[in-house]
Tab-separated table of C-alpha atoms and ligand atoms in Angstrom:
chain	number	residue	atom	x	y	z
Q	1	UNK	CA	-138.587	4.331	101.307
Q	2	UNK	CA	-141.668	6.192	100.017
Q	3	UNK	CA	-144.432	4.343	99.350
Q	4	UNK	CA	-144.603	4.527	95.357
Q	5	UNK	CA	-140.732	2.849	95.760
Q	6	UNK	CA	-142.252	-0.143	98.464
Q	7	UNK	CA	-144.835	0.117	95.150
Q	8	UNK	CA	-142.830	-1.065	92.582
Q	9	UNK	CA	-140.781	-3.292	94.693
Q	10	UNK	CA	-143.505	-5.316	95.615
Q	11	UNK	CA	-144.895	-5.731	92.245
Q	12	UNK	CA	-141.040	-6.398	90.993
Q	13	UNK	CA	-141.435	-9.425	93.885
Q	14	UNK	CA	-144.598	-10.476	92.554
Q	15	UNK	CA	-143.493	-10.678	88.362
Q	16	UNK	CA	-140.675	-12.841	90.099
Q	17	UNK	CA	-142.526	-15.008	91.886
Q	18	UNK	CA	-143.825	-18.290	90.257
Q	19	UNK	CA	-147.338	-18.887	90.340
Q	20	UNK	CA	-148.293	-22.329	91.965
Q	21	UNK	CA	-149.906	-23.778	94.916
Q	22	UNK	CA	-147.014	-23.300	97.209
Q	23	UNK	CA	-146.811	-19.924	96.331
Q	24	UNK	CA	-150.227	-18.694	96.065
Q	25	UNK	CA	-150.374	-17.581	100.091
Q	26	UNK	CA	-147.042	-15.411	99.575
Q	27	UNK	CA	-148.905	-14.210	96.389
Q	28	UNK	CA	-152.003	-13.668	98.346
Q	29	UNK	CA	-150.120	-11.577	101.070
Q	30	UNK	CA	-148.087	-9.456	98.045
Q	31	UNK	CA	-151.355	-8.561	97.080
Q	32	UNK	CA	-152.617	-7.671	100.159
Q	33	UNK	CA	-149.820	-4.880	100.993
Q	34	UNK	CA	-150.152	-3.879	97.203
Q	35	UNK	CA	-153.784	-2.874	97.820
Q	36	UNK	CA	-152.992	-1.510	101.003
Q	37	UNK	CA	-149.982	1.084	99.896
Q	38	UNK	CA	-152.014	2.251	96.518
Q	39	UNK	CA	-154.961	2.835	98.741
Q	40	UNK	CA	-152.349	5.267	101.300
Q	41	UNK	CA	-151.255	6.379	97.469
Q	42	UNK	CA	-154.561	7.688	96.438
Q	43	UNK	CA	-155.799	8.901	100.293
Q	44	UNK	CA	-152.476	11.212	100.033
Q	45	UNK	CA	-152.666	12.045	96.737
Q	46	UNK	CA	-156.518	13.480	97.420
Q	47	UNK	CA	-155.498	15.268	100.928
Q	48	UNK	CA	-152.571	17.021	99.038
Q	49	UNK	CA	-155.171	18.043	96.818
Q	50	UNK	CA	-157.445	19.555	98.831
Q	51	UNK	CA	-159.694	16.359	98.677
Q	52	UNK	CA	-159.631	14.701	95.009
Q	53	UNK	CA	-160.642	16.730	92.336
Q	54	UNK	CA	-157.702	19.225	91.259
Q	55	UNK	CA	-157.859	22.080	88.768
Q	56	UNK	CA	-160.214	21.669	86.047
Q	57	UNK	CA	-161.677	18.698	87.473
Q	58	UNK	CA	-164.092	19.347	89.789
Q	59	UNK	CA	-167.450	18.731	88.435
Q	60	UNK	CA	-170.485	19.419	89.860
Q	61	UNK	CA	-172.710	16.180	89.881
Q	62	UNK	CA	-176.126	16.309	89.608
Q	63	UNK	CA	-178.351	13.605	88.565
Q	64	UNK	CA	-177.238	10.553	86.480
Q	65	UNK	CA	-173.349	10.717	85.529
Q	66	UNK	CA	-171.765	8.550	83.022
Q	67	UNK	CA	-168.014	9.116	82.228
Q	68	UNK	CA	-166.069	8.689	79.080
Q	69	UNK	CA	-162.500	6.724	79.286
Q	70	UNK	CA	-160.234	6.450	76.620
Q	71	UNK	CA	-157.349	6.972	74.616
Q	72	UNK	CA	-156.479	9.911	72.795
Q	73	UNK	CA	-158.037	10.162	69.715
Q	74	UNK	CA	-160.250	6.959	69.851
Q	75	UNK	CA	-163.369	10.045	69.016
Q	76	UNK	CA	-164.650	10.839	72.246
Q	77	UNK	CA	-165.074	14.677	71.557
Q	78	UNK	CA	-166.746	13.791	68.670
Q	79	UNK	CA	-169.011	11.202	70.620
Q	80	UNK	CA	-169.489	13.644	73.023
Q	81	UNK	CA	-170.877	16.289	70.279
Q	82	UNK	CA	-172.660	13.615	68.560
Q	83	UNK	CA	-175.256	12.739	71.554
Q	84	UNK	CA	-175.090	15.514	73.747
Q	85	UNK	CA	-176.152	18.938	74.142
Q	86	UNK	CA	-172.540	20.334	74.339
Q	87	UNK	CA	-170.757	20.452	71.260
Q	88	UNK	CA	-167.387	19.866	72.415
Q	89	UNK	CA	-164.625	21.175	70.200
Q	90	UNK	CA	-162.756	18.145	68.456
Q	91	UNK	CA	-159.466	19.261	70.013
Q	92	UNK	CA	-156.518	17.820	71.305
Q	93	UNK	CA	-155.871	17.585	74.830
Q	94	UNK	CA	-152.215	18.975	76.066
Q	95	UNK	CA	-150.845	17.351	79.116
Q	96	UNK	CA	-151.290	20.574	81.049
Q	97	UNK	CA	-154.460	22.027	79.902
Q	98	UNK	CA	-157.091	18.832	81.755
Q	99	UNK	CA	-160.617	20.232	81.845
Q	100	UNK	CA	-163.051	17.711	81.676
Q	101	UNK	CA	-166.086	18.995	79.556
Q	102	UNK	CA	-169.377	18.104	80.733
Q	103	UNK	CA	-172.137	17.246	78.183
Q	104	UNK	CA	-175.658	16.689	78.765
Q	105	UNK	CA	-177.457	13.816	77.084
Q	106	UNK	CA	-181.174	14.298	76.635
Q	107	UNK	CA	-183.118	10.973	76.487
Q	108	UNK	CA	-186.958	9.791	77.612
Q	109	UNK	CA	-187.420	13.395	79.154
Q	110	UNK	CA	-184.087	13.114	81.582
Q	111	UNK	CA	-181.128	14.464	81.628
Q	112	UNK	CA	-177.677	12.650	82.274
Q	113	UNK	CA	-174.641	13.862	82.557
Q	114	UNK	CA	-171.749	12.932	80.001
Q	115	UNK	CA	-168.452	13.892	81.418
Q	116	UNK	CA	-165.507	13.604	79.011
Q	117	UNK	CA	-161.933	12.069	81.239
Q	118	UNK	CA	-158.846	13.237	79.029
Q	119	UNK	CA	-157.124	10.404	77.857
Q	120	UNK	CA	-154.368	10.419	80.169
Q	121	UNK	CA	-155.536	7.596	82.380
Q	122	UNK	CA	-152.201	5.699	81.993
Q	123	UNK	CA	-149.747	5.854	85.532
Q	124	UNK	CA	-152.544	6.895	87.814
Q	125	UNK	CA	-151.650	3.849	89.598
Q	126	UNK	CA	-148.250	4.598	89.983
Q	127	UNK	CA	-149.099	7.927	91.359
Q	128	UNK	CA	-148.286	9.337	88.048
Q	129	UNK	CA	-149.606	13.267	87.377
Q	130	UNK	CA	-152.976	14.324	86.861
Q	131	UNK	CA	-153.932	10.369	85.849
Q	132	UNK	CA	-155.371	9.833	89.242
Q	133	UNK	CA	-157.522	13.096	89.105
Q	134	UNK	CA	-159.289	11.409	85.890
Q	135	UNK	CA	-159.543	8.253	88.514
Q	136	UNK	CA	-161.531	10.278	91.293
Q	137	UNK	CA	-163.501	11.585	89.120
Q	138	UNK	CA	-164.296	8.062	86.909
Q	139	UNK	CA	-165.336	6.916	90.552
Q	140	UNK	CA	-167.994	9.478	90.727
Q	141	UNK	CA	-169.396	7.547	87.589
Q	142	UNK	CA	-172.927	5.777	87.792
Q	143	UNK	CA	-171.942	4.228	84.171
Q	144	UNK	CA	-168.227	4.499	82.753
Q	145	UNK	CA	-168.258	4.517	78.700
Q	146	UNK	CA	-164.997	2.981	77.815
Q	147	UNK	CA	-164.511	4.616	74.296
Q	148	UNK	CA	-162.040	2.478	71.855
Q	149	UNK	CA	-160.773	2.875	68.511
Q	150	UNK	CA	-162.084	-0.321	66.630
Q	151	UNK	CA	-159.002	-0.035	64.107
Q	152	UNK	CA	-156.679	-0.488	67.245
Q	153	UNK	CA	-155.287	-3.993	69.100
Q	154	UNK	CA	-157.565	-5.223	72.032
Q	155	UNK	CA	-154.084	-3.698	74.031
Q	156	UNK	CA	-155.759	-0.423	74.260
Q	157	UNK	CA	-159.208	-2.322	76.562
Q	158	UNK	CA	-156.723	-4.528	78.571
Q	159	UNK	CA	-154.465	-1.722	79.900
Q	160	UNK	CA	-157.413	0.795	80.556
Q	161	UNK	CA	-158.881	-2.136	82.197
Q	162	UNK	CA	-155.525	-2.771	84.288
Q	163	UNK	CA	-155.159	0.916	85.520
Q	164	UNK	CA	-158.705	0.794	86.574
Q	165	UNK	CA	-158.399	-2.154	88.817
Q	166	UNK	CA	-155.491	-0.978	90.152
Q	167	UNK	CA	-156.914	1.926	91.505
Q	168	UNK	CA	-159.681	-0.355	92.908
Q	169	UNK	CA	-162.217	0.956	90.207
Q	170	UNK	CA	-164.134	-2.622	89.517
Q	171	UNK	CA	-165.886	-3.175	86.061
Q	172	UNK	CA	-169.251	-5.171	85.769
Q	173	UNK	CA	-168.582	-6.651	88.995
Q	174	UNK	CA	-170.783	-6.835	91.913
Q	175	UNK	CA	-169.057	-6.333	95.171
Q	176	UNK	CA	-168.384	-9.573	96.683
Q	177	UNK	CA	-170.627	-11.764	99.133
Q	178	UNK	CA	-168.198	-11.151	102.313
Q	179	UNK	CA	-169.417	-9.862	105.716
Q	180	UNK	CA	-166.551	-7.786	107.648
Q	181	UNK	CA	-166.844	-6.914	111.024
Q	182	UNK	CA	-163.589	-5.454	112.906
Q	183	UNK	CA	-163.997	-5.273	116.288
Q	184	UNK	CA	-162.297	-4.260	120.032
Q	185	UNK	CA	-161.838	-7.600	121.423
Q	186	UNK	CA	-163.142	-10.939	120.990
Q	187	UNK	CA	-159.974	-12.512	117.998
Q	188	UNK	CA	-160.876	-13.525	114.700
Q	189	UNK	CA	-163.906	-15.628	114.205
Q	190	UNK	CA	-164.078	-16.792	110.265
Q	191	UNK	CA	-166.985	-18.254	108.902
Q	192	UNK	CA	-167.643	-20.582	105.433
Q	193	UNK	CA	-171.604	-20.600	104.501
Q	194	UNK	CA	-170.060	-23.639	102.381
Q	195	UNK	CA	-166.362	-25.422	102.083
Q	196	UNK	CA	-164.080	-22.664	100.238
Q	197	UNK	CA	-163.237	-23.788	96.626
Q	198	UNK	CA	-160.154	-21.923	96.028
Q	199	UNK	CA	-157.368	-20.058	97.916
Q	200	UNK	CA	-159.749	-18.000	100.551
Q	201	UNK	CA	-159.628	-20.450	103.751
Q	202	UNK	CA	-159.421	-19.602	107.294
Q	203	UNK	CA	-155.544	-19.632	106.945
Q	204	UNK	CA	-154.959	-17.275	104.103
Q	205	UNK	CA	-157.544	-14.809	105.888
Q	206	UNK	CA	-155.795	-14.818	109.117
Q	207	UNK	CA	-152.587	-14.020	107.608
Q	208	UNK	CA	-153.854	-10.903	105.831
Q	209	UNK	CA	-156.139	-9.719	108.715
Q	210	UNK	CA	-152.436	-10.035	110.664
Q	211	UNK	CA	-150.707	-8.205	107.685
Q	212	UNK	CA	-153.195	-5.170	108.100
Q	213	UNK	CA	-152.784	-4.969	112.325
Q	214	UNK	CA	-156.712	-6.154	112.388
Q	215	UNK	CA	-156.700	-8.723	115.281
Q	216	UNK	CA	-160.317	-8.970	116.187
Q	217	UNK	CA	-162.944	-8.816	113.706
Q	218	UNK	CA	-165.975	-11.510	112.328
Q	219	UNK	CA	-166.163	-12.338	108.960
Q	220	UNK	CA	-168.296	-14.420	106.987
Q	221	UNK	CA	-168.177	-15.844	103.604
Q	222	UNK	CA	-171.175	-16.206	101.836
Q	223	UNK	CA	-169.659	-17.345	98.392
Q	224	UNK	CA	-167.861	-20.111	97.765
Q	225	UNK	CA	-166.322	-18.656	95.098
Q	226	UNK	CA	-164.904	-15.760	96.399
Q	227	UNK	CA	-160.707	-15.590	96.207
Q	228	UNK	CA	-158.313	-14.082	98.043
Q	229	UNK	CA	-158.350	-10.686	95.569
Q	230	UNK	CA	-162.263	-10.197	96.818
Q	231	UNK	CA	-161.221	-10.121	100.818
Q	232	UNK	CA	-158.912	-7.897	100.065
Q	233	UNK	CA	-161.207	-5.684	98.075
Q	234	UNK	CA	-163.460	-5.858	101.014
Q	235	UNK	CA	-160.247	-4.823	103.543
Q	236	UNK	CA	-160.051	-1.670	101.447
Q	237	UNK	CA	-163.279	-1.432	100.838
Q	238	UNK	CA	-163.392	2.460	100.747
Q	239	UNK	CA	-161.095	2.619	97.961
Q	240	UNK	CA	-163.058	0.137	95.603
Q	241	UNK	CA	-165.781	1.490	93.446
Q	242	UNK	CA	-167.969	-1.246	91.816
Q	243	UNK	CA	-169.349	0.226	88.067
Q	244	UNK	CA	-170.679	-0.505	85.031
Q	245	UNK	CA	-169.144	-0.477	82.055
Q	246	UNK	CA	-170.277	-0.115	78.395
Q	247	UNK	CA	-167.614	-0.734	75.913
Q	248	UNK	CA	-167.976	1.302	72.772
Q	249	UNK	CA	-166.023	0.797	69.946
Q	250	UNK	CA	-165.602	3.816	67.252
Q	251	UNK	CA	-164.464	3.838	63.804
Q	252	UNK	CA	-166.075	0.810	62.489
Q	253	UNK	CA	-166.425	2.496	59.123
Q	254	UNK	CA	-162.811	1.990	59.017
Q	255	UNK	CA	-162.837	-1.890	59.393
Q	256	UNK	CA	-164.021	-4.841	57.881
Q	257	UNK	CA	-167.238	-6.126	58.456
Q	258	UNK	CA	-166.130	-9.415	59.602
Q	259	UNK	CA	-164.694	-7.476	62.210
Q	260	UNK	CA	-167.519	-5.254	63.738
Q	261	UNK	CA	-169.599	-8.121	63.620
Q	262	UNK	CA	-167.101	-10.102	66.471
Q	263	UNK	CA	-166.464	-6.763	68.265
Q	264	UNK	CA	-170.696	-6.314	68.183
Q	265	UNK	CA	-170.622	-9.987	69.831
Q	266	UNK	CA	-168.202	-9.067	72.990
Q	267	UNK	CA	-170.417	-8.447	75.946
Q	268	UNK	CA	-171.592	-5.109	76.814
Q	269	UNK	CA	-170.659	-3.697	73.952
Q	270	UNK	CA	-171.927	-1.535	71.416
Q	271	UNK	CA	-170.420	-0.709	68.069
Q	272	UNK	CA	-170.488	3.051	66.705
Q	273	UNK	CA	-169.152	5.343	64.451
Q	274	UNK	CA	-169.101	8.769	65.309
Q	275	UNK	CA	-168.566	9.885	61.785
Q	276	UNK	CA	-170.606	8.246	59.507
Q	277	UNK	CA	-173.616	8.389	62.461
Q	278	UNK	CA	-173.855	4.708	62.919
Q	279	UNK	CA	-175.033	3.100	65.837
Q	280	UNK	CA	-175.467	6.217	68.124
Q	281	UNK	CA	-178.992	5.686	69.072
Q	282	UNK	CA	-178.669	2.013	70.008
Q	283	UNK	CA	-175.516	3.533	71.918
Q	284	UNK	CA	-177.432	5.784	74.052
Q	285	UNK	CA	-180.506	3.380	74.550
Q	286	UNK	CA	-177.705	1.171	76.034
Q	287	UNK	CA	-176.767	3.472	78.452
Q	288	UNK	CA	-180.587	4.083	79.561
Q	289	UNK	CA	-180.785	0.367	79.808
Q	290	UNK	CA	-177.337	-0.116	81.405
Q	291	UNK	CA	-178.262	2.878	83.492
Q	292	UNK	CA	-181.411	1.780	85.302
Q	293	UNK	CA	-182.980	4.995	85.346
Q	294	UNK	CA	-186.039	6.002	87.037
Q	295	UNK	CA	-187.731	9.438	86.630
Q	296	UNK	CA	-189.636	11.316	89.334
Q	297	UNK	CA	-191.628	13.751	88.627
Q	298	UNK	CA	-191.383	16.649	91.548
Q	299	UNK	CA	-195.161	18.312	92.558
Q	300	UNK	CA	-195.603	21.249	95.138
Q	301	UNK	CA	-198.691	21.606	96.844
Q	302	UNK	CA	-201.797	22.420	95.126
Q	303	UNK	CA	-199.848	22.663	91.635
Q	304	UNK	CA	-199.306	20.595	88.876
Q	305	UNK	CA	-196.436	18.191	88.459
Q	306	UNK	CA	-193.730	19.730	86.455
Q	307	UNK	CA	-193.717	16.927	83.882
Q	308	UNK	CA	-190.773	18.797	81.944
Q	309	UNK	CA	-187.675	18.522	84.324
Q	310	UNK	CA	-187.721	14.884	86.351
Q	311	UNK	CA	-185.490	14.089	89.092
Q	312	UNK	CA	-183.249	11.107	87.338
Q	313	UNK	CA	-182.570	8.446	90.140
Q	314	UNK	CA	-181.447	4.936	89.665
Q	315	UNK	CA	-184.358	2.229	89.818
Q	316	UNK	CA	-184.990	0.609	92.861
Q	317	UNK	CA	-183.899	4.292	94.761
Q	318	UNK	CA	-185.548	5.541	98.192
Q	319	UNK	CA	-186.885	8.794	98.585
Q	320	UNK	CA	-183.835	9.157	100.558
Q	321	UNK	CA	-181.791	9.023	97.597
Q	322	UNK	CA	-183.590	10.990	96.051
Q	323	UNK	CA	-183.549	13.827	98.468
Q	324	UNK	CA	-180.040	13.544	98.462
Q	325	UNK	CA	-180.321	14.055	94.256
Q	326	UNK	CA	-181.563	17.095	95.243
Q	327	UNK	CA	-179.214	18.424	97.758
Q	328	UNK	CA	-176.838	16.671	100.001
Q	329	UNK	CA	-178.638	17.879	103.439
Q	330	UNK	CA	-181.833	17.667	101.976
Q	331	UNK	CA	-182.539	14.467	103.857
Q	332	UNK	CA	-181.804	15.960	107.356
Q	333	UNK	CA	-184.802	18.511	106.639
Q	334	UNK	CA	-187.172	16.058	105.453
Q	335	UNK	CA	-190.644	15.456	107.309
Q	336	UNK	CA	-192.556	13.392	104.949
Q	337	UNK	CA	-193.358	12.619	101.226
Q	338	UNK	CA	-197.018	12.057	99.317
Q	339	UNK	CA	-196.402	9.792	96.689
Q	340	UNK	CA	-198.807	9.318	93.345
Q	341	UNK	CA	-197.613	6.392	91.149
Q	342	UNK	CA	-197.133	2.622	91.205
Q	343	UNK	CA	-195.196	2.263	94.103
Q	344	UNK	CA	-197.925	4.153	96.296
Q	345	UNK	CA	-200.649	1.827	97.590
Q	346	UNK	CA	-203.287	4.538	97.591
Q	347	UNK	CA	-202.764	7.682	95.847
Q	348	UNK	CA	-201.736	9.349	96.943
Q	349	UNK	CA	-199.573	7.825	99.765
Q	350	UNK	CA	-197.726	9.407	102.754
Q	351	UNK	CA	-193.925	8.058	102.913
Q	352	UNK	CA	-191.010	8.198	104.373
Q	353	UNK	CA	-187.178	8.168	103.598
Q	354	UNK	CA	-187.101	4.485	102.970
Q	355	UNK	CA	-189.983	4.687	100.425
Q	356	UNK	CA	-188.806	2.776	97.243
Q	357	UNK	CA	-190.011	5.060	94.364
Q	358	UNK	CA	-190.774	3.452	91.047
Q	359	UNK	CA	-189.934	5.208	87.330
Q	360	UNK	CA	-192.945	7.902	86.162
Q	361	UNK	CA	-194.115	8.390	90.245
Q	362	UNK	CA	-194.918	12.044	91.231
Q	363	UNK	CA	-194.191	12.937	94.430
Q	364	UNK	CA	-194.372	16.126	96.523
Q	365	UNK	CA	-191.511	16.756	99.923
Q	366	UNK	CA	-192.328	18.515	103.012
Q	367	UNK	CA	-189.966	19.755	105.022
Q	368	UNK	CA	-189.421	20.489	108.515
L	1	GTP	N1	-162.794	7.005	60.627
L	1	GTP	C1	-163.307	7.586	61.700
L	1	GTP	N2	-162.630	8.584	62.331
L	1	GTP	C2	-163.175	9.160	63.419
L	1	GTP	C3	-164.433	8.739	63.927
L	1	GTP	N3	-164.712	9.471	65.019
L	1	GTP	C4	-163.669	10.313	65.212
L	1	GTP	N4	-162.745	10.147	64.236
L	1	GTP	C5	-161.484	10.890	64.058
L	1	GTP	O1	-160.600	10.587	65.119
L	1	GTP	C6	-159.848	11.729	65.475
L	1	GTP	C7	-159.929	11.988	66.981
L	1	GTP	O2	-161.244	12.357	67.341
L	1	GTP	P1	-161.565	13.107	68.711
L	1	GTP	O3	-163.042	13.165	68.848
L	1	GTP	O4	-160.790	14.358	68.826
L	1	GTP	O5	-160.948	12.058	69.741
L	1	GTP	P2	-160.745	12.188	71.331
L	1	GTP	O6	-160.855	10.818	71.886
L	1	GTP	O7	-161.662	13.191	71.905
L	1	GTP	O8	-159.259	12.638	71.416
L	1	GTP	P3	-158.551	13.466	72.603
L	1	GTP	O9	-159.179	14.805	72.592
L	1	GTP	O10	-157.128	13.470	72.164
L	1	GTP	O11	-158.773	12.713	73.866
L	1	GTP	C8	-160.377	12.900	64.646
L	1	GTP	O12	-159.502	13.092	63.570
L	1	GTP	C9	-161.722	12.383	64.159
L	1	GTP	O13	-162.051	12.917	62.877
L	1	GTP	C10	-165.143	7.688	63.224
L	1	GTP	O14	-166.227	7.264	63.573
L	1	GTP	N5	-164.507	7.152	62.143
């Protein structure tokens, strides 16, 4: 049976089952092997493929990327031409013809990049066509932009949201407080900072650790909160990309105003219209917010910094990272950094890769 069919029969088992307490380890276990064979799905998928991407789709990151999802026709081209730099023809996608269009949005003197999925996000988890390429490429995403059509049922959020988490892509959710450790020998040692609240005990671990072949291996639970679906996020924790998402919902000039004002009240959420210009700016100061940028301004010696083109890192960034926003050896040819700004203690001050650098900081590399 390929894996796709083992798939769909375990998610036939678990619309079957009954949800209760007796049931809820069975459940627990159904999920585990679920997350298990889409994560083989997806790790075949991207070495048949010449590692992710696919035609059309690979797209060079540099800096700050934030991707649009969406429908077809819920206005993304014409989001896309509205706030950045690449004025994206308002065309219509055919199923064969995927090239994801790259935009650059110009804000506070940086530079992010806008990448526009097609709308054919729908089946990726079922192994379905190109659907997972737009999924390996949403995972590059420092910011996903879930575009919807405000005139449409809430259907269209919940089953973008579905296919997402199926592929292990995790919306406005930080990655949850477990410590894994496999190891060679030693058994299973399972630890509770505080008495589990829900389904996640020492039993319903050991049964999944068994269900994956892992037979010696520490973990520790540092929430008491945390269910059975987090462990197993953390057992496949390769696959699972934790993102932010910004909900934007299009087209309010074609509903009432009772209506934008509740969509305007759902969390991260802004509400736009891409062709009456409404709501674009507070859009895109959003997505700086949402974002956490910080800019960096790059110096060599005895020049001036170049105050026109910053390196766009996310706040709280090393040097390290940001070496590696400039090239993806850079790091390994690093020597030291002199750092001007207010993370420096003395200006300027000599640093090295774990150096947290703070927004408006000029800094100059030397190499080895
Ligand atoms: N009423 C209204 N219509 C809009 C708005 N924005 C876009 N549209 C219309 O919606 C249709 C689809 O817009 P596109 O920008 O092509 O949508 P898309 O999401 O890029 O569609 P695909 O290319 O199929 O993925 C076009 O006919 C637009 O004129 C808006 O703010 N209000």
């Amino acid at each position: 049976m390929g894996i796709i069919e083992k798939i769909k029969q375990i998610e036939e088992e678990m619309a079957r089952t009954q949800k209760n307490k007796a049931t809820e380890y069975h459940l627990g276990l159904l999920k585990g092997k679920l997350a298990r064979y889409r994560q083989q799905l997806i790790a075949e998928e991207s070495a048949s493929s010449g590692g992710g991407g696919g035609q059309g789709f690979e797209v060079a990151k540099r800096g700050l990327r934030v991707c649009l999802i969406g429908y077809p026709s819920v206005g993304k081209s014409s989001l896309l031409g509205q706030i950045t730099e690449t004025k994206a023809a308002v065309a219509h996608y055919a199923f064969t013809t995927l090239t994801s269009v790259p935009g650059v949005l110009r804000h506070n003197g940086a530079e992010i990049q806008v990448v526009d999925l097609p709308g054919i996000i729908y089946g990726a988890s079922q192994g379905k066509g190109r659907g997972r390429q737009v999924v390996s490429t949403a995972r590059t995403a420092d910011l996903i932009l879930m575009v919807l059509d405000a005139t449409k049922s809430t259907h269209q959020r919940e089953s973008l949201e579905k296919e997402l988490e199926s592929v292990g892509i995790r919306l406005n959710k930080e990655k949850p407080n477990i410590s894994f450790k496999k190891k060679e020998t030693g058994g299973v040692k399972i630890t509770f900072t505080s008495p589990p609240q829900g389904a996640l005990n020492e039993k319903s671990i050991k049964m999944l650790l068994k269900d994956y072949r892992i037979h010696n291996a520490d973990v520790l639970v540092r929430d008491e909160k945390c269910t059975i679906d987090d462990f197993i996020d953390i057992l496949n924790d390769s696959h699972c990309n934790y993102i932010k998402c910004l909900y934007a919902y299009n087209k309010i000039d074609a509903v009432s105003l009772e209506e934008v004002d509740r969509l305007a009240r759902e969390p991260n959420t802004v509400v736009i219209s891409c062709e009456q210009q409404l709501g674009l700016d507070d859009l895109v100061d959003e997505i700086w917010y949402q974002l956490n940028i910080s800019r960096v301004y790059t110096k060599k010696r005895g020049v001036k910094p170049d105050f026109s083109d910053p390196l766009v890192v996310r706040n709280n960034s090393t040097v390290q990272d940001l070496c590696s926003s400039i090239h993806r050896d850079f790091a390994q040819k690093f020597k030291y950094a002199l750092v001007w700004g207010s993370s420096a203690k003395h200006s300027p001050q000599k640093c090295g890769l774990t150096h947290k650098v703070h927004d408006e900081d000029v800094i100059t590399l030397f190499t080895k």
